Short mmCIF file of C-alpha atoms in Angstrom, two decimals:
data_model
loop_
_atom_site.label_atom_id
_atom_site.label_comp_id
_atom_site.label_asym_id
_atom_site.label_seq_id
_atom_site.Cartn_x
_atom_site.Cartn_y
_atom_site.Cartn_z
CA MET R 276 14.39 3.72 9.38
CA LYS R 277 15.78 0.97 7.21
CA ASN R 278 16.86 1.77 3.66
CA VAL R 279 16.92 5.52 4.33
CA SER R 280 20.26 7.41 3.77
CA TYR R 281 21.01 10.90 5.09
CA SER R 282 23.49 13.44 3.64
CA LEU R 283 24.50 17.11 3.90
CA THR R 284 23.47 18.59 0.61
CA SER R 285 25.75 21.07 -0.93
CA ALA R 286 25.30 23.64 -3.62
CA ALA R 287 27.04 21.16 -6.04
CA CYS R 288 24.08 18.86 -5.66
CA PHE R 289 21.75 21.54 -7.05
CA ARG R 290 24.00 21.90 -10.06
CA GLN R 291 24.15 18.13 -10.63
CA ASP R 292 20.44 17.56 -10.11
CA ALA R 293 18.46 20.40 -11.76
CA MET R 294 15.24 18.87 -10.33
CA LEU R 295 16.30 18.91 -6.72
CA VAL R 296 14.21 21.98 -5.74
CA ASP R 297 11.21 20.40 -7.51
CA LYS R 298 11.84 17.20 -5.59
CA MET R 299 11.84 19.21 -2.32
CA LEU R 300 8.51 20.83 -3.21
CA ALA R 301 6.95 17.52 -4.15
CA THR R 302 8.17 16.07 -0.87
CA ARG R 303 6.44 19.00 0.96
CA ARG R 304 3.23 18.33 -0.85
CA LEU R 305 3.39 14.63 0.28
CA SER R 306 3.91 15.68 3.93
CA ALA R 307 1.41 16.39 6.59
CA LEU R 308 2.09 20.19 6.35
CA SER R 309 -1.06 22.14 5.79
CA GLY R 310 -2.04 25.80 5.55
CA PRO R 311 -2.95 28.45 3.09
CA ALA R 312 -1.27 28.14 -0.29
CA ASN R 313 -0.17 31.76 -0.15
CA ALA R 314 1.63 31.08 3.18
CA GLN R 315 3.99 28.48 1.79
CA ASN R 316 7.71 29.09 1.35
CA PRO R 317 8.21 30.32 -2.23
CA ARG R 318 10.32 28.31 -4.65
CA ALA R 319 13.21 30.83 -4.48
CA ASN R 320 13.76 30.02 -0.73
CA TYR R 321 14.97 26.57 -1.61
CA LEU R 322 17.75 27.74 -3.94
CA PRO R 323 21.20 27.65 -2.20
CA ILE R 324 22.89 30.84 -0.97
CA ARG R 325 26.22 31.12 0.77
CA ASN R 326 24.89 30.44 4.26
CA SER R 327 22.38 27.76 3.22
CA LEU R 328 22.53 24.33 4.91
CA TYR R 329 20.50 21.42 3.66
CA VAL R 330 20.09 17.89 4.95
CA THR R 331 18.24 15.32 2.81
CA ALA R 332 16.82 11.88 3.49
CA TRP R 333 16.59 9.41 0.66
CA ARG R 334 14.80 5.98 0.29
CA LYS R 335 16.54 4.47 -2.75
CA GLU R 336 16.29 7.38 -5.18
CA GLU R 337 13.22 9.02 -3.65
CA LEU R 338 13.56 12.14 -1.56
CA VAL R 339 11.50 11.47 1.64
CA GLY R 340 12.60 14.30 3.87
CA TYR R 341 14.68 17.51 4.11
CA ILE R 342 15.85 20.25 6.32
CA LEU R 343 16.29 23.85 5.08
CA ALA R 344 18.46 25.91 7.46
CA ARG R 345 20.63 29.05 7.49
CA SER R 346 23.93 29.82 9.34
CA PHE R 347 24.60 33.30 10.81
CA GLN R 348 27.20 35.20 12.85
CA THR R 349 25.35 37.28 15.48
CA SER R 350 25.90 40.12 17.90
CA SER R 351 23.84 41.73 20.61
CA VAL R 352 22.56 45.27 20.66
CA LEU R 353 20.61 46.49 23.74
CA GLY R 354 19.77 42.84 24.54
CA GLN R 355 18.49 42.15 20.98
CA LYS R 356 20.17 39.53 18.84
CA ILE R 357 21.35 40.80 15.52
CA TYR R 358 21.85 38.35 12.58
CA HIS R 359 24.58 39.23 10.14
CA ALA R 360 24.50 38.04 6.59
CA PHE R 361 27.67 36.61 5.18
CA ASP R 362 29.38 38.60 2.52
CA THR R 363 28.94 36.92 -0.83
CA SER R 364 30.43 39.61 -3.02
CA ALA R 365 33.95 38.07 -3.22
CA ASN R 366 32.95 34.37 -3.30
CA GLU R 367 30.52 32.04 -5.00
CA VAL R 368 28.32 29.84 -3.05
CA ASN R 369 30.45 27.26 -1.33
CA ASP R 370 30.06 23.57 -2.19
CA ASP R 371 30.79 22.23 1.27
CA HIS R 372 29.33 25.14 3.37
CA ALA R 373 32.39 24.71 5.73
CA THR R 374 33.98 28.12 5.17
CA VAL R 375 30.73 29.70 6.32
CA SER R 376 29.54 27.19 9.00
CA HIS R 377 32.91 27.19 10.96
CA LEU R 378 32.36 30.97 11.54
CA ALA R 379 28.63 30.70 12.45
CA ASP R 380 27.44 30.84 16.01
CA THR R 381 23.71 30.44 15.14
CA LEU R 382 21.75 28.01 12.99
CA THR R 383 18.21 28.67 12.19
CA ILE R 384 16.02 25.75 11.11
CA ASN R 385 13.61 27.27 8.55
CA GLU R 386 11.77 24.12 7.43
CA ILE R 387 11.72 20.43 8.30
CA VAL R 388 9.65 18.15 5.98
CA VAL R 389 9.11 14.46 6.05
CA GLN R 390 6.75 12.56 3.70
CA GLN R 391 3.58 11.56 5.52
CA SER R 392 4.16 7.94 4.54
CA VAL R 393 7.36 7.69 6.60
CA GLU R 394 6.33 9.98 9.55
CA GLY R 395 6.94 8.60 13.02
CA LYS R 396 10.12 6.80 11.86
CA GLY R 397 12.53 9.24 13.50
CA ILE R 398 13.72 10.62 10.08
CA ALA R 399 13.51 14.32 11.20
CA SER R 400 15.42 13.69 14.39
CA LYS R 401 18.17 11.82 12.45
CA MET R 402 18.46 14.72 9.94
CA LEU R 403 19.01 17.09 12.92
CA ASP R 404 21.69 14.81 14.25
CA VAL R 405 23.48 14.90 10.83
CA ILE R 406 23.80 18.66 11.23
CA MET R 407 25.26 18.28 14.75
CA SER R 408 27.78 15.67 13.66
CA GLN R 409 29.61 18.08 11.35
CA ASN R 410 33.01 19.15 12.48
CA SER R 411 32.47 22.41 10.65
CA GLN R 412 29.88 23.45 13.26
CA ARG R 413 32.47 23.79 16.12
CA ALA R 414 31.58 27.50 16.67
CA LEU R 415 27.86 26.81 16.93
CA SER R 416 26.30 27.93 20.16
CA ASP R 417 22.48 28.36 19.31
CA VAL R 418 20.02 26.41 17.19
CA GLU R 419 16.80 28.27 16.66
CA PHE R 420 13.43 27.41 15.22
CA SER R 421 9.73 28.31 15.51
CA VAL R 422 7.26 25.65 16.55
CA LEU R 423 3.55 25.73 15.96
CA CYS R 424 1.89 25.87 19.42
CA SER R 425 -0.64 23.06 18.56
CA ASN R 426 2.08 20.72 17.26
CA SER R 427 3.04 18.73 20.35
CA SER R 428 4.94 16.13 18.33
CA SER R 429 7.32 18.86 17.17
CA GLU R 430 7.70 20.17 20.64
CA LYS R 431 8.64 16.66 21.83
CA MET R 432 11.06 16.10 18.95
CA PHE R 433 12.92 19.42 19.63
CA THR R 434 13.01 18.67 23.35
CA ARG R 435 14.65 15.41 22.68
CA PHE R 436 17.06 17.18 20.24
CA ALA R 437 17.95 19.57 23.03
CA GLU R 438 18.54 16.60 25.44
CA ARG R 439 20.88 14.96 23.01
CA HIS R 440 22.90 18.09 21.99
CA GLY R 441 22.20 20.94 24.25
CA HIS R 442 22.16 22.23 27.89
CA ALA R 443 19.32 24.70 27.82
CA ILE R 444 16.09 25.71 26.02
CA SER R 445 14.81 29.20 26.03
CA PHE R 446 11.47 30.52 24.56
CA GLY R 447 11.20 33.87 22.82
CA ASN R 448 8.46 35.67 20.87
CA VAL R 449 4.99 34.29 20.36
CA SER R 450 3.71 35.34 16.86
CA GLY R 451 0.54 34.76 14.98
CA SER R 452 0.39 33.58 11.33
CA ALA R 453 -1.98 32.14 8.72
CA TRP R 454 -0.92 28.76 10.07
CA GLY R 455 -1.63 29.57 13.76
CA SER R 456 0.45 30.73 16.72
CA TYR R 457 4.27 30.05 16.70
CA ILE R 458 6.74 30.21 19.63
CA ASP R 459 10.40 30.85 18.98
CA TRP R 460 12.79 28.27 20.55
CA LYS R 461 16.44 28.46 21.13
CA VAL R 462 18.50 25.48 22.13
CA SER R 463 21.91 26.30 23.54
CA VAL R 464 24.07 23.45 22.34
CA GLN R 465 27.18 21.73 23.53
CA ALA R 466 30.49 22.04 21.60
CA VAL R 467 30.55 19.70 18.69
CA GLY R 468 32.68 16.64 19.55
CA LYS R 469 31.48 16.55 23.26
CA VAL R 470 27.91 15.56 22.57
CA ARG R 471 28.33 11.76 22.79
CA SER R 472 30.25 11.87 26.07
CA LEU R 473 27.62 14.11 27.60
CA CYS R 474 24.63 11.90 26.56
CA LYS R 475 23.72 9.03 29.00
CA GLU R 476 24.03 5.57 27.83
CA ASN R 477 20.34 4.89 28.31
CA GLY R 478 19.61 7.51 25.65
CA SER R 479 17.82 9.89 28.07
CA GLY R 480 20.23 12.70 27.25
CA ASN R 481 21.25 15.74 29.12
CA LYS R 482 19.27 17.31 31.91
CA LEU R 483 18.22 20.74 30.49
CA THR R 484 17.81 24.17 31.97
CA ILE R 485 14.58 25.49 30.59
CA LEU R 486 14.40 29.26 30.49
CA SER R 487 11.84 31.98 29.56
CA PRO R 488 13.85 35.16 28.80
CA PRO R 489 12.94 37.97 31.22
CA PHE R 490 12.96 40.51 28.35
CA HIS R 491 10.25 38.65 26.37
CA THR R 492 8.22 37.82 29.47
CA LEU R 493 8.16 41.53 30.62
CA SER R 494 7.35 42.62 27.12
CA SER R 495 4.37 40.41 27.05
CA LEU R 496 3.10 41.55 30.40
CA ALA R 497 3.76 45.23 29.53
CA SER R 498 1.59 44.86 26.41
CA THR R 499 -1.03 42.97 28.53
CA ASP R 500 -0.51 40.12 26.09
CA TRP R 501 -1.51 37.50 28.59
CA GLN R 502 -2.07 34.77 26.05
CA CYS R 503 1.55 35.09 24.92
CA PHE R 504 2.66 34.81 28.49
CA ARG R 505 0.54 31.74 29.14
CA ASP R 506 1.54 30.13 25.86
CA ARG R 507 5.20 30.51 26.84
CA ARG R 508 4.69 29.26 30.36
CA ASP R 509 2.60 26.33 29.09
CA LEU R 510 5.39 25.47 26.71
CA VAL R 511 7.97 25.43 29.49
CA ASP R 512 5.69 23.09 31.51
CA ARG R 513 5.14 20.78 28.48
CA SER R 514 8.92 20.66 27.74
CA ARG R 515 9.56 19.65 31.36
CA SER R 516 6.92 16.91 31.10
CA PHE R 517 8.34 15.59 27.81
CA GLN R 518 11.72 15.49 29.45
CA LYS R 519 10.39 13.22 32.24
CA LYS R 520 8.99 10.65 29.86
#
């Protein structure tokens, strides 16, 4: 979209602009997000910590979109992924995020918000691309997020993101909330710096392997949670259909 600029927002930006969190909350109120007031992210979630990562989109001096994300180092115990918090006792919040992100193998996308007036302009996709363009993300192997089952536009956006930057999508837990049912997505990403050479010139992107982890599938069947199983399989089918378009 013309006249929109994108930036990776550091902790220093919050010190320089004391109203930045309030601007993010105002942008959320102007978005198409809906749901119970008591199910919204609290204000404290927007304040920077050592593994915070923010991308912001600005039209002139107005904040029109943002991404709130977190970086983690992970390990596996009995097939379960364990997320390790970075030690903040010896260091203050980093201004450039680089000393954390170059160690992180997993990035969780906690919230993507775009003002309703500029939706459909590709702003959310461009903000995701800003993250993947950072050289500090070279250790990154997984990008994870939860998608509302009824939100087909988000499913399509993340499928396209995976085509541009990844080689596989897998689907994990299905969970209920006050907003509706969410399905956990994981995109296995290419090494930073190789993305452009792997994407086709016509923009169709990489051909993806679409997975449904056996552990979660068996868990759903063992608990006779057939709706979860169907939701996951339906999501695989929809992602495949999106990729063909």
